[in-house]
Amino acid sequence: MLERFRLFQRNLLKNLKTSHKRYFYEELKSDEKLLGILGARGVGKTTALLQYLKESEIPMNEKLYISADWIDGESLFEIAEAFYKENGKLLIIDEIHKYPNFEKELKIIYDILDLRVIVSGSSALSINHAKADLSRRMLVKEVKGMSFREFLKFKYKIEISKITLDELLKNHIEIAYEILEKIDKPSILPDFKEYLEVGYYPFYFQNKDKISYLLKLKETINVVLEVDIPAISNIKFTTIRKFKKLIEYICTSHPFKPNMKELLTKMEMPKTAYAEAYEYLELLQKAKIIRLIKSANKKDAILTKPEKIYLNNTNLHFCYCETQEIGTLREVFFVSMLENYEIYVPDKGDFIVNGYTFEIGGKNKTKKQVKDVENAYVVADDIEIGSGSKIPLWLFGFLY
């Protein structure tokens, strides 16, 4: 049974490059018996899993990588059991969401076999859907696309440490000098503009062709819309069309501050279908296609209109939108780099994060809009080094 999988694994490992590793690679080394790696399509999960398998000190005959779409007729448990009987120690199952009812068999594998299992899901939707059944057994790590820090690491083969938000706010001038010295280029801003266009998904570095990258990205997102979301929700093809209309609508807004009646009209939905529209927005957010930001005054309300809706990252703007509005790109970048933080829209300023208020703009942006706000900062594009409470936008790309 296992010969076919071992052959596939060998072919994948043969041409595998291990020089660049995503930020979450070290987390694969945890001792968790069942580890789940969640992330949007295209963020490099498969490559990281293969790198870990290849470099693990476990003998090759005691570790096995399979993709769930390789399974044809066998059950997941039968494969795991056969591997265990051959003294297997580490089983990696990629694209787990492609296997029907995977959570039931993972529970049996966990309970019966003394195996370490790592699973990944390109669809955050599917694993999130199953997380309740596996909550006591599986540790789930959610991974993001490349930060600006990682983009520079891949591009220039240099190591730059990540920083915390508090460190950034307190020491941004010193941090900027240290990074600029390491990069050793006339300016970091051309790299930043390249990142905004094509730097979020690591497959850009396969050939560094912007046109083919954006075409591949669009194909990837279409799979999420047309395959992943319908797989865990009872939506019809006409609804997928509505999703695409919403993306187009977001492209034309700078940024998109939703009026729900207008939104329902654009999505060709009944004027009373508010609950359904909120459900669709949440699905798209879980699929890492959009990001919803609530008002700071309504952050605890469950069913409330988001104050702003963004595409998940700046690359999606270049992929889907005919034109790019620089103000929106700046805000999308800021939000995407703080994905692990709770972000809200305050009464004054663009965003509030951990009690800090941020006003986003170009190099001439001042504190005029937030002059009376405590703990307020200006985040400015097109500058390399800040001053006082004015911080370069690109520096927020070093938070992970």
Short mmCIF file of C-alpha atoms in Angstrom, two decimals:
data_model
loop_
_atom_site.label_atom_id
_atom_site.label_comp_id
_atom_site.label_asym_id
_atom_site.label_seq_id
_atom_site.Cartn_x
_atom_site.Cartn_y
_atom_site.Cartn_z
CA MET A 1 0.00 0.00 0.00
CA LEU A 2 2.75 2.46 0.97
CA GLU A 3 5.08 1.93 -2.00
CA ARG A 4 3.13 4.37 -4.20
CA PHE A 5 3.21 7.09 -1.54
CA ARG A 6 6.93 6.63 -0.92
CA LEU A 7 7.60 7.00 -4.65
CA PHE A 8 5.56 10.21 -4.82
CA GLN A 9 7.38 11.48 -1.73
CA ARG A 10 10.79 10.72 -3.26
CA ASN A 11 9.93 12.65 -6.42
CA LEU A 12 8.85 15.68 -4.38
CA LEU A 13 11.95 15.64 -2.19
CA LYS A 14 14.32 15.24 -5.13
CA ASN A 15 14.05 18.86 -6.32
CA LEU A 16 13.14 20.43 -2.99
CA LYS A 17 15.01 23.60 -2.02
CA THR A 18 15.67 24.07 1.68
CA SER A 19 17.62 27.33 1.70
CA HIS A 20 14.60 29.55 2.46
CA LYS A 21 12.14 28.65 5.19
CA ARG A 22 8.89 30.35 6.15
CA TYR A 23 8.60 31.89 9.61
CA PHE A 24 6.45 29.01 10.92
CA TYR A 25 8.97 26.27 10.06
CA GLU A 26 10.30 26.03 13.64
CA GLU A 27 6.77 25.41 14.94
CA LEU A 28 6.70 22.12 13.04
CA LYS A 29 9.32 20.83 15.47
CA SER A 30 6.89 20.87 18.38
CA ASP A 31 6.27 17.61 20.28
CA GLU A 32 2.52 17.75 19.73
CA LYS A 33 1.12 14.36 18.79
CA LEU A 34 -1.38 15.96 16.38
CA LEU A 35 -0.51 19.34 14.88
CA GLY A 36 -2.68 21.22 12.38
CA ILE A 37 -1.22 23.90 10.09
CA LEU A 38 -3.90 26.26 8.79
CA GLY A 39 -3.36 28.82 6.10
CA ALA A 40 -4.63 30.31 2.88
CA ARG A 41 -3.74 28.64 -0.38
CA GLY A 42 -0.33 29.63 -1.67
CA VAL A 43 1.38 30.64 1.59
CA GLY A 44 3.96 27.82 1.43
CA LYS A 45 2.60 25.12 3.75
CA THR A 46 3.46 22.18 1.49
CA THR A 47 7.03 23.34 0.95
CA ALA A 48 7.56 23.83 4.69
CA LEU A 49 6.18 20.35 5.47
CA LEU A 50 8.47 18.71 2.92
CA GLN A 51 11.46 20.70 4.17
CA TYR A 52 10.74 19.55 7.72
CA LEU A 53 10.34 15.93 6.66
CA LYS A 54 13.57 16.00 4.67
CA GLU A 55 15.63 17.59 7.46
CA SER A 56 14.11 15.65 10.36
CA GLU A 57 16.64 13.34 12.04
CA ILE A 58 14.11 10.49 11.97
CA PRO A 59 15.25 7.74 9.54
CA MET A 60 13.58 8.00 6.13
CA ASN A 61 11.75 4.67 6.54
CA GLU A 62 10.09 6.01 9.71
CA LYS A 63 8.59 9.16 8.17
CA LEU A 64 6.06 9.58 5.41
CA TYR A 65 4.45 12.48 3.53
CA ILE A 66 1.16 12.00 1.70
CA SER A 67 -1.29 14.41 0.13
CA ALA A 68 -4.93 13.62 0.74
CA ASP A 69 -5.68 13.81 -2.98
CA TRP A 70 -3.34 10.84 -3.54
CA ILE A 71 -5.68 8.57 -1.59
CA ASP A 72 -7.64 6.35 -3.96
CA GLY A 73 -9.71 3.58 -2.41
CA GLU A 74 -7.80 3.32 0.88
CA SER A 75 -8.97 4.88 4.11
CA LEU A 76 -6.84 7.38 5.95
CA PHE A 77 -6.75 5.12 8.99
CA GLU A 78 -5.67 2.10 6.91
CA ILE A 79 -2.74 4.07 5.53
CA ALA A 80 -1.72 5.30 8.98
CA GLU A 81 -2.05 1.80 10.46
CA ALA A 82 0.07 0.21 7.69
CA PHE A 83 2.72 2.89 8.21
CA TYR A 84 2.66 2.36 11.99
CA LYS A 85 3.14 -1.40 11.55
CA GLU A 86 6.31 -0.63 9.54
CA ASN A 87 7.68 1.21 12.58
CA GLY A 88 6.44 4.60 11.35
CA LYS A 89 7.02 7.57 13.65
CA LEU A 90 6.07 10.73 11.70
CA LEU A 91 3.13 10.99 9.29
CA ILE A 92 2.49 14.23 7.40
CA ILE A 93 -0.89 14.58 5.66
CA ASP A 94 -1.15 17.57 3.34
CA GLU A 95 -4.37 19.06 1.96
CA ILE A 96 -6.35 17.17 4.63
CA HIS A 97 -9.55 19.02 3.73
CA LYS A 98 -9.68 17.04 0.47
CA TYR A 99 -10.43 13.84 2.43
CA PRO A 100 -14.14 13.47 3.38
CA ASN A 101 -14.86 13.42 7.12
CA PHE A 102 -11.16 13.55 7.93
CA GLU A 103 -11.81 14.59 11.52
CA LYS A 104 -13.35 11.19 12.41
CA GLU A 105 -10.38 9.18 11.17
CA LEU A 106 -7.86 11.59 12.68
CA LYS A 107 -9.49 11.02 16.07
CA ILE A 108 -9.12 7.25 15.68
CA ILE A 109 -5.49 7.59 14.54
CA TYR A 110 -4.78 9.83 17.53
CA ASP A 111 -6.47 7.50 20.03
CA ILE A 112 -5.15 4.16 18.77
CA LEU A 113 -1.77 4.64 17.08
CA ASP A 114 1.45 5.89 18.64
CA LEU A 115 2.22 8.20 15.73
CA ARG A 116 3.13 11.86 15.48
CA VAL A 117 0.83 13.36 12.84
CA ILE A 118 1.06 16.78 11.18
CA VAL A 119 -1.81 17.83 8.93
CA SER A 120 -2.25 20.91 6.81
CA GLY A 121 -5.27 22.49 5.20
CA SER A 122 -5.15 24.97 2.38
CA SER A 123 -8.73 25.76 3.25
CA ALA A 124 -8.91 27.40 6.64
CA LEU A 125 -12.64 27.01 6.27
CA SER A 126 -12.59 23.21 6.31
CA ILE A 127 -10.30 22.74 9.29
CA ASN A 128 -12.04 25.49 11.24
CA HIS A 129 -15.26 23.63 10.54
CA ALA A 130 -13.80 20.43 12.04
CA LYS A 131 -11.86 22.04 14.88
CA ALA A 132 -14.62 21.44 17.43
CA ASP A 133 -14.40 17.67 16.95
CA LEU A 134 -10.61 17.72 17.31
CA SER A 135 -10.31 20.44 19.94
CA ARG A 136 -8.92 18.22 22.71
CA ARG A 137 -6.52 16.42 20.40
CA MET A 138 -5.12 18.79 17.78
CA LEU A 139 -3.03 21.90 18.33
CA VAL A 140 -3.82 24.30 15.48
CA LYS A 141 -1.35 26.88 14.18
CA GLU A 142 -2.64 29.46 11.73
CA VAL A 143 -0.04 30.80 9.30
CA LYS A 144 -0.01 33.95 7.19
CA GLY A 145 1.49 35.04 3.90
CA MET A 146 4.95 36.55 3.79
CA SER A 147 5.67 39.66 5.76
CA PHE A 148 7.89 42.36 4.28
CA ARG A 149 10.64 41.02 6.56
CA GLU A 150 10.37 37.55 5.02
CA PHE A 151 10.23 38.99 1.52
CA LEU A 152 13.58 40.71 2.09
CA LYS A 153 14.97 37.52 3.65
CA PHE A 154 14.02 35.50 0.55
CA LYS A 155 15.19 38.17 -1.88
CA TYR A 156 18.55 39.05 -0.34
CA LYS A 157 19.29 35.91 1.73
CA ILE A 158 19.68 37.90 4.92
CA GLU A 159 18.35 37.31 8.44
CA ILE A 160 16.45 40.13 10.11
CA SER A 161 14.76 39.56 13.45
CA LYS A 162 11.06 40.22 13.88
CA ILE A 163 9.98 42.90 16.34
CA THR A 164 7.01 43.43 18.63
CA LEU A 165 4.59 46.32 18.24
CA ASP A 166 5.76 47.86 21.52
CA GLU A 167 9.41 47.64 20.43
CA LEU A 168 8.54 49.28 17.13
CA LEU A 169 6.72 52.19 18.75
CA LYS A 170 9.47 52.83 21.30
CA ASN A 171 12.58 52.33 19.15
CA HIS A 172 11.52 52.76 15.51
CA ILE A 173 14.40 55.11 14.61
CA GLU A 174 17.11 52.73 15.87
CA ILE A 175 15.35 49.72 14.33
CA ALA A 176 15.07 51.47 10.95
CA TYR A 177 18.80 52.32 10.97
CA GLU A 178 19.73 48.71 11.80
CA ILE A 179 17.55 47.26 9.02
CA LEU A 180 18.70 49.77 6.41
CA GLU A 181 22.31 48.98 7.25
CA LYS A 182 21.67 45.25 6.77
CA ILE A 183 19.90 45.77 3.45
CA ASP A 184 22.73 48.01 2.27
CA LYS A 185 20.81 49.43 -0.70
CA PRO A 186 20.40 53.06 -1.81
CA SER A 187 16.76 52.86 -0.67
CA ILE A 188 14.41 50.23 0.76
CA LEU A 189 11.34 51.87 -0.80
CA PRO A 190 11.59 50.16 -4.25
CA ASP A 191 11.64 46.79 -2.44
CA PHE A 192 8.61 47.85 -0.44
CA LYS A 193 6.67 48.80 -3.57
CA GLU A 194 7.60 45.44 -5.13
CA TYR A 195 6.35 43.67 -1.99
CA LEU A 196 3.02 45.48 -2.12
CA GLU A 197 2.50 44.19 -5.66
CA VAL A 198 3.87 40.65 -5.58
CA GLY A 199 5.46 39.83 -2.22
CA TYR A 200 2.78 38.25 -0.03
CA TYR A 201 2.82 34.70 -1.48
CA PRO A 202 6.19 32.89 -1.63
CA PHE A 203 5.57 31.32 -5.04
CA TYR A 204 6.62 34.67 -6.54
CA PHE A 205 10.21 33.51 -6.05
CA GLN A 206 9.73 30.56 -8.39
CA ASN A 207 10.43 32.80 -11.39
CA LYS A 208 9.91 36.43 -10.26
CA ASP A 209 7.65 37.17 -13.23
CA LYS A 210 4.95 39.57 -12.06
CA ILE A 211 2.41 38.75 -14.78
CA SER A 212 2.55 34.98 -14.30
CA TYR A 213 2.51 35.47 -10.51
CA LEU A 214 -0.69 37.53 -10.59
CA LEU A 215 -2.34 35.06 -13.00
CA LYS A 216 -1.47 32.17 -10.70
CA LEU A 217 -2.74 34.12 -7.71
CA LYS A 218 -6.08 34.73 -9.43
CA GLU A 219 -6.37 31.01 -10.21
CA THR A 220 -5.61 30.21 -6.57
CA ILE A 221 -8.29 32.55 -5.24
CA ASN A 222 -10.81 31.22 -7.78
CA VAL A 223 -10.24 27.71 -6.38
CA VAL A 224 -11.01 29.04 -2.90
CA LEU A 225 -14.21 30.69 -4.17
CA GLU A 226 -15.36 27.85 -6.41
CA VAL A 227 -14.18 24.76 -4.48
CA ASP A 228 -13.18 25.42 -0.87
CA ILE A 229 -16.09 27.58 0.24
CA PRO A 230 -18.83 25.46 -1.40
CA ALA A 231 -17.26 22.34 0.18
CA ILE A 232 -18.26 23.41 3.69
CA SER A 233 -21.32 25.57 3.04
CA ASN A 234 -24.57 25.14 1.18
CA ILE A 235 -24.00 27.88 -1.34
CA LYS A 236 -24.85 27.79 -5.01
CA PHE A 237 -22.86 28.82 -8.06
CA THR A 238 -24.89 32.04 -8.24
CA THR A 239 -23.54 32.93 -4.80
CA ILE A 240 -19.96 32.54 -6.04
CA ARG A 241 -20.82 35.15 -8.66
CA LYS A 242 -21.98 37.40 -5.83
CA PHE A 243 -18.64 36.95 -4.08
CA LYS A 244 -16.80 38.02 -7.21
CA LYS A 245 -19.07 41.06 -7.56
CA LEU A 246 -18.26 42.00 -3.98
CA ILE A 247 -14.52 41.81 -4.71
CA GLU A 248 -15.02 44.07 -7.73
CA TYR A 249 -17.04 46.47 -5.57
CA ILE A 250 -14.31 46.61 -2.92
CA CYS A 251 -11.82 47.45 -5.69
CA THR A 252 -13.73 50.58 -6.60
CA SER A 253 -13.92 51.91 -3.02
CA HIS A 254 -11.15 53.80 -1.24
CA PRO A 255 -11.46 52.13 1.26
CA PHE A 256 -14.77 50.28 1.25
CA LYS A 257 -17.05 51.60 3.99
CA PRO A 258 -20.10 49.39 3.51
CA ASN A 259 -23.65 50.58 3.29
CA MET A 260 -25.54 47.31 3.77
CA LYS A 261 -28.47 48.27 1.55
CA GLU A 262 -26.12 49.26 -1.23
CA LEU A 263 -24.06 46.11 -0.64
CA LEU A 264 -27.13 43.89 -0.97
CA THR A 265 -27.99 45.61 -4.23
CA LYS A 266 -24.47 45.11 -5.62
CA MET A 267 -24.55 41.44 -4.65
CA GLU A 268 -28.02 41.06 -6.20
CA MET A 269 -29.54 39.92 -2.90
CA PRO A 270 -32.98 40.70 -1.38
CA LYS A 271 -33.08 43.93 0.60
CA THR A 272 -33.92 42.01 3.78
CA ALA A 273 -31.10 39.43 3.54
CA TYR A 274 -28.86 41.08 6.12
CA ALA A 275 -28.07 37.90 8.09
CA GLU A 276 -27.17 36.05 4.90
CA ALA A 277 -24.89 38.89 3.78
CA TYR A 278 -23.07 38.90 7.14
CA GLU A 279 -22.60 35.12 6.81
CA TYR A 280 -21.06 35.57 3.34
CA LEU A 281 -18.72 38.27 4.61
CA GLU A 282 -17.53 36.00 7.44
CA LEU A 283 -16.96 33.13 4.99
CA LEU A 284 -14.80 35.35 2.80
CA GLN A 285 -12.85 36.56 5.82
CA LYS A 286 -12.18 32.99 7.02
CA ALA A 287 -11.02 32.15 3.51
CA LYS A 288 -8.46 35.02 3.75
CA ILE A 289 -9.95 36.93 0.82
CA ILE A 290 -11.26 39.94 2.74
CA ARG A 291 -10.69 41.51 6.14
CA LEU A 292 -13.52 43.04 8.15
CA ILE A 293 -12.75 45.86 10.60
CA LYS A 294 -15.40 46.83 13.15
CA SER A 295 -15.94 50.17 14.81
CA ALA A 296 -14.27 50.47 18.22
CA ASN A 297 -17.67 51.51 19.59
CA LYS A 298 -19.34 48.28 18.38
CA LYS A 299 -16.55 45.76 18.78
CA ASP A 300 -18.52 43.50 21.15
CA ALA A 301 -21.63 43.30 18.98
CA ILE A 302 -21.93 39.91 17.23
CA LEU A 303 -24.07 40.92 14.27
CA THR A 304 -23.00 44.38 13.25
CA LYS A 305 -21.95 46.10 10.06
CA PRO A 306 -18.17 46.25 9.64
CA GLU A 307 -16.86 49.80 9.52
CA LYS A 308 -14.41 48.97 6.72
CA ILE A 309 -13.91 46.03 4.37
CA TYR A 310 -10.52 45.40 2.76
CA LEU A 311 -9.08 42.75 0.52
CA ASN A 312 -6.87 40.48 2.64
CA ASN A 313 -3.53 41.74 1.31
CA THR A 314 -2.17 44.25 -1.18
CA ASN A 315 -1.29 41.59 -3.80
CA LEU A 316 -4.99 40.84 -4.21
CA HIS A 317 -5.52 44.47 -5.23
CA PHE A 318 -3.00 44.14 -8.05
CA CYS A 319 -4.58 40.82 -8.99
CA TYR A 320 -8.23 41.90 -9.08
CA CYS A 321 -8.43 45.68 -9.30
CA GLU A 322 -7.97 47.60 -12.54
CA THR A 323 -6.46 50.54 -10.67
CA GLN A 324 -4.84 50.81 -7.26
CA GLU A 325 -5.55 53.68 -4.92
CA ILE A 326 -2.42 54.30 -2.87
CA GLY A 327 -4.30 55.30 0.29
CA THR A 328 -6.16 52.00 0.31
CA LEU A 329 -2.97 50.00 -0.35
CA ARG A 330 -1.32 51.64 2.64
CA GLU A 331 -4.20 50.72 4.93
CA VAL A 332 -4.43 47.17 3.58
CA PHE A 333 -0.71 46.64 4.19
CA PHE A 334 -0.98 47.95 7.74
CA VAL A 335 -3.96 45.73 8.53
CA SER A 336 -2.41 42.63 6.94
CA MET A 337 0.79 42.98 8.98
CA LEU A 338 -1.23 43.20 12.21
CA GLU A 339 -3.43 40.18 11.47
CA ASN A 340 -2.74 38.70 14.92
CA TYR A 341 -3.91 41.86 16.66
CA GLU A 342 -7.41 43.11 17.35
CA ILE A 343 -7.88 46.15 15.12
CA TYR A 344 -10.79 48.56 15.22
CA VAL A 345 -11.81 51.85 13.62
CA PRO A 346 -11.81 54.67 16.22
CA ASP A 347 -13.71 57.96 16.20
CA LYS A 348 -10.47 59.78 15.34
CA GLY A 349 -7.69 58.25 13.28
CA ASP A 350 -7.69 55.24 10.97
CA PHE A 351 -7.12 52.36 13.39
CA ILE A 352 -6.80 51.59 17.07
CA VAL A 353 -4.62 48.64 18.15
CA ASN A 354 -3.82 47.70 21.77
CA GLY A 355 -4.80 51.18 22.92
CA TYR A 356 -2.64 52.94 20.30
CA THR A 357 -4.24 55.08 17.59
CA PHE A 358 -2.74 55.15 14.09
CA GLU A 359 -3.26 57.62 11.25
CA ILE A 360 -2.01 56.25 7.91
CA GLY A 361 -0.81 58.44 5.05
CA GLY A 362 1.98 59.68 2.80
CA LYS A 363 5.24 61.34 3.78
CA ASN A 364 3.55 64.68 4.40
CA LYS A 365 0.90 63.27 6.74
CA THR A 366 0.72 65.16 10.07
CA LYS A 367 -0.98 64.51 13.42
CA LYS A 368 -3.67 67.07 12.63
CA GLN A 369 -6.50 64.48 12.68
CA VAL A 370 -5.27 62.88 15.92
CA LYS A 371 -3.66 65.88 17.66
CA ASP A 372 -5.84 65.53 20.78
CA VAL A 373 -5.68 61.73 20.93
CA GLU A 374 -3.51 60.06 23.55
CA ASN A 375 -0.97 57.46 22.34
CA ALA A 376 -1.43 58.48 18.70
CA TYR A 377 1.04 57.82 15.89
CA VAL A 378 1.35 58.80 12.25
CA VAL A 379 2.32 55.93 9.97
CA ALA A 380 3.85 57.45 6.85
CA ASP A 381 4.62 55.94 3.46
CA ASP A 382 7.54 57.10 1.26
CA ILE A 383 9.90 57.77 4.16
CA GLU A 384 12.75 55.51 5.29
CA ILE A 385 13.34 56.85 8.80
CA GLY A 386 10.77 58.44 11.07
CA SER A 387 10.90 60.95 13.89
CA GLY A 388 9.10 61.13 17.21
CA SER A 389 5.61 59.69 16.77
CA LYS A 390 5.93 59.50 12.97
CA ILE A 391 6.87 55.96 11.87
CA PRO A 392 7.67 54.62 8.38
CA LEU A 393 4.92 52.38 7.05
CA TRP A 394 7.36 49.71 5.80
CA LEU A 395 8.60 49.04 9.35
CA PHE A 396 5.27 47.41 10.23
CA GLY A 397 6.30 44.62 7.88
CA PHE A 398 8.71 43.33 10.54
CA LEU A 399 6.10 42.30 13.12
CA TYR A 400 6.33 38.62 12.09
#
